[in-house]
JSON list of C-alpha atoms in Angstrom, two decimals:
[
{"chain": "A", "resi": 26, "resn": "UNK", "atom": "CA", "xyz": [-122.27, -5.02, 93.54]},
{"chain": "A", "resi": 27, "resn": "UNK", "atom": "CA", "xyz": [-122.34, -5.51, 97.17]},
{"chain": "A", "resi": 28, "resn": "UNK", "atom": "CA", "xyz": [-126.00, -6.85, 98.56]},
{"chain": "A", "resi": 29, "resn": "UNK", "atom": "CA", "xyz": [-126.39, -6.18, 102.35]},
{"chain": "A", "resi": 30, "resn": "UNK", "atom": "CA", "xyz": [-129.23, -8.07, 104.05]},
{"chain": "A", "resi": 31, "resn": "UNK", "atom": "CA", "xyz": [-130.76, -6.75, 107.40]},
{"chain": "A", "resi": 32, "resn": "UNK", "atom": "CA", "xyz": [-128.58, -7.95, 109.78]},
{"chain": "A", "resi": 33, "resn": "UNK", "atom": "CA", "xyz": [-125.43, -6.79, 111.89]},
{"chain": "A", "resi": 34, "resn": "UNK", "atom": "CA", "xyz": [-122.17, -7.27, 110.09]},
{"chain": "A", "resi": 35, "resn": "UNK", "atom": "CA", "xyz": [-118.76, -6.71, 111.33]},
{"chain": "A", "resi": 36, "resn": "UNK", "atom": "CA", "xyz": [-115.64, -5.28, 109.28]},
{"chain": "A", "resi": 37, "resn": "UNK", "atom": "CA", "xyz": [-114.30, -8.33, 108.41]},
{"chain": "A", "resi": 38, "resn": "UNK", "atom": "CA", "xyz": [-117.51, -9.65, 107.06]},
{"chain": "A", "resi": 39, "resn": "UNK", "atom": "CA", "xyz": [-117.82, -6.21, 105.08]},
{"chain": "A", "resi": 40, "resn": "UNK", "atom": "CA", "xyz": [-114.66, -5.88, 103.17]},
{"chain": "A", "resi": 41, "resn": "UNK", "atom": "CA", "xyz": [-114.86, -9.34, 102.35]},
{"chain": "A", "resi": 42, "resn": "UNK", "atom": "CA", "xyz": [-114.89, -11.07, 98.97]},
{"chain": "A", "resi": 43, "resn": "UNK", "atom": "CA", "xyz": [-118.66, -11.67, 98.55]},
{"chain": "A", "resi": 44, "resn": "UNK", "atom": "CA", "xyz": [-119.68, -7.74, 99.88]},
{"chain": "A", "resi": 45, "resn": "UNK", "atom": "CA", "xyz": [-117.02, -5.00, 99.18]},
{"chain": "A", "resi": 46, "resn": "UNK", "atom": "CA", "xyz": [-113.97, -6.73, 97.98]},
{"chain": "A", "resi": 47, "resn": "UNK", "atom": "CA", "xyz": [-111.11, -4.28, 99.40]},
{"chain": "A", "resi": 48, "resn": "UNK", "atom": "CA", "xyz": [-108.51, -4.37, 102.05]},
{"chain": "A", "resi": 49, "resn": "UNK", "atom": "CA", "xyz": [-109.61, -3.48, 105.65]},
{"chain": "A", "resi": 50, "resn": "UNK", "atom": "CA", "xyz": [-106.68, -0.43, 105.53]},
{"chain": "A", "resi": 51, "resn": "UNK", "atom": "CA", "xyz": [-108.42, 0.88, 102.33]},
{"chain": "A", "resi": 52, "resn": "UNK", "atom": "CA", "xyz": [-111.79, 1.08, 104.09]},
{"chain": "A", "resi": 53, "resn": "UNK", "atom": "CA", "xyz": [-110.53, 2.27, 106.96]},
{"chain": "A", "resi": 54, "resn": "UNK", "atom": "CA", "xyz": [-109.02, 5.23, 105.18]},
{"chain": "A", "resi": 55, "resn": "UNK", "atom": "CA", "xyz": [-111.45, 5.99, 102.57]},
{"chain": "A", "resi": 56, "resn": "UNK", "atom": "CA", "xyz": [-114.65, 4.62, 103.65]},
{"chain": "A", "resi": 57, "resn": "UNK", "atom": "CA", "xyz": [-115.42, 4.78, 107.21]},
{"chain": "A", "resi": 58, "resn": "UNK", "atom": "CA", "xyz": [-114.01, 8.10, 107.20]},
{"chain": "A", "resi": 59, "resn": "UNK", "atom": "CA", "xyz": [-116.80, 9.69, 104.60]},
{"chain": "A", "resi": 60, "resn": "UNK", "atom": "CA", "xyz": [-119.02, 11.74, 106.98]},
{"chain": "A", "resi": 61, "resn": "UNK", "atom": "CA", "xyz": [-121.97, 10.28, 105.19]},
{"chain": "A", "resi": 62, "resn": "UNK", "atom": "CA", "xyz": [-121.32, 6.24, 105.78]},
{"chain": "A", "resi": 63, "resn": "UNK", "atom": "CA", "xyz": [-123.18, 5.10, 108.67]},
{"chain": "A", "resi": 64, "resn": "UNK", "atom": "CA", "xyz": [-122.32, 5.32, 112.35]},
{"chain": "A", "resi": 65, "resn": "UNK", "atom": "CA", "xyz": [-121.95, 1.84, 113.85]},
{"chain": "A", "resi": 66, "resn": "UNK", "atom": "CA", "xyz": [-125.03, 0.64, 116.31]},
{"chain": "A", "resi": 67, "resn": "UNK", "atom": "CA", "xyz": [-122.36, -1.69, 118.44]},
{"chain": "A", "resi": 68, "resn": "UNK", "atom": "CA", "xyz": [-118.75, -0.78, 119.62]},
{"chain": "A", "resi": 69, "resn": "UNK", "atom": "CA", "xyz": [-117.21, -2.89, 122.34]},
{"chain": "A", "resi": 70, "resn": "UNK", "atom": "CA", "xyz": [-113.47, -3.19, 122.59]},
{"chain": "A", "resi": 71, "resn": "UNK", "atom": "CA", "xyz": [-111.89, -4.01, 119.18]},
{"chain": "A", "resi": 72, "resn": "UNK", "atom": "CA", "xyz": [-115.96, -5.53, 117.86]},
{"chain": "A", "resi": 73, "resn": "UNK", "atom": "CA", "xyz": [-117.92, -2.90, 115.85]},
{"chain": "A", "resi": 74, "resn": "UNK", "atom": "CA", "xyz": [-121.22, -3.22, 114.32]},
{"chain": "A", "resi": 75, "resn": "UNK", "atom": "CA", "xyz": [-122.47, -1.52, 111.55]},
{"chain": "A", "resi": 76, "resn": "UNK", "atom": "CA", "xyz": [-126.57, -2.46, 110.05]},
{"chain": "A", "resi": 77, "resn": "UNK", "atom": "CA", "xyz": [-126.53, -4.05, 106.56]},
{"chain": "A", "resi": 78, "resn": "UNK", "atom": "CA", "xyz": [-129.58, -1.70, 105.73]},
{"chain": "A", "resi": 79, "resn": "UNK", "atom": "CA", "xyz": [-127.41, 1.11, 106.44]},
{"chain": "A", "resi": 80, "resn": "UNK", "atom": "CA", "xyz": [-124.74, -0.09, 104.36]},
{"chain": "A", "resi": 81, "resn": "UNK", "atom": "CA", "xyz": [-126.99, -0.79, 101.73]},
{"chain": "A", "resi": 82, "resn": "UNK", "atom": "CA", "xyz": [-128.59, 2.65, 101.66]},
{"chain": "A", "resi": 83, "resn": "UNK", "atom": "CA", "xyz": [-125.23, 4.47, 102.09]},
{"chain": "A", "resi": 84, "resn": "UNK", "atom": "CA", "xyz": [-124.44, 2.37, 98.91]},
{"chain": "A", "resi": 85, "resn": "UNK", "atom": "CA", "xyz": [-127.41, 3.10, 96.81]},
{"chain": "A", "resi": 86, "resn": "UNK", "atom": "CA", "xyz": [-127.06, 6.64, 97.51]},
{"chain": "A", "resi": 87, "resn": "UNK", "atom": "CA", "xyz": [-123.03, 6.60, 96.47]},
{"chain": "A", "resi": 88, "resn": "UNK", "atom": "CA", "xyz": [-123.90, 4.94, 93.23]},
{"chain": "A", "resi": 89, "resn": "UNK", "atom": "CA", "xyz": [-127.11, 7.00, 92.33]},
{"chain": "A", "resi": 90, "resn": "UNK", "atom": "CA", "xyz": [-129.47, 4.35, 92.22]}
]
């Protein structure tokens, strides 16, 4: 399971190998589009931000812990 720690972390670093493990198109379609995963708190050009608490959270809740 993914652990986010409470910092900013880009896309890339998200759907990485040590966090998410999945394709950037797969998260992009399924994931970021979920009304309920958090909004990013940076967007600037082709750079967006999301908070690893956030993430975390949106995680915990998906998975019912």
């Amino acid at each position: 399971m993914a652990d986010f720690e409470k910092r900013g972390y880009t896309i890339t670093e998200i759907v990485d190998k040590d966090h998410m493990n999945m394709d950037r198109k797969t998260f992009s379609k399924h994931i970021r589009t979920d009304k309920a995963f958090p909004k990013p708190f940076f967007e600037s050009g082709n750079s967006v931000m999301f908070w690893g608490t956030n993430i975390q959270y949106w995680i915990d809740k998906k998975s019912g812990r």
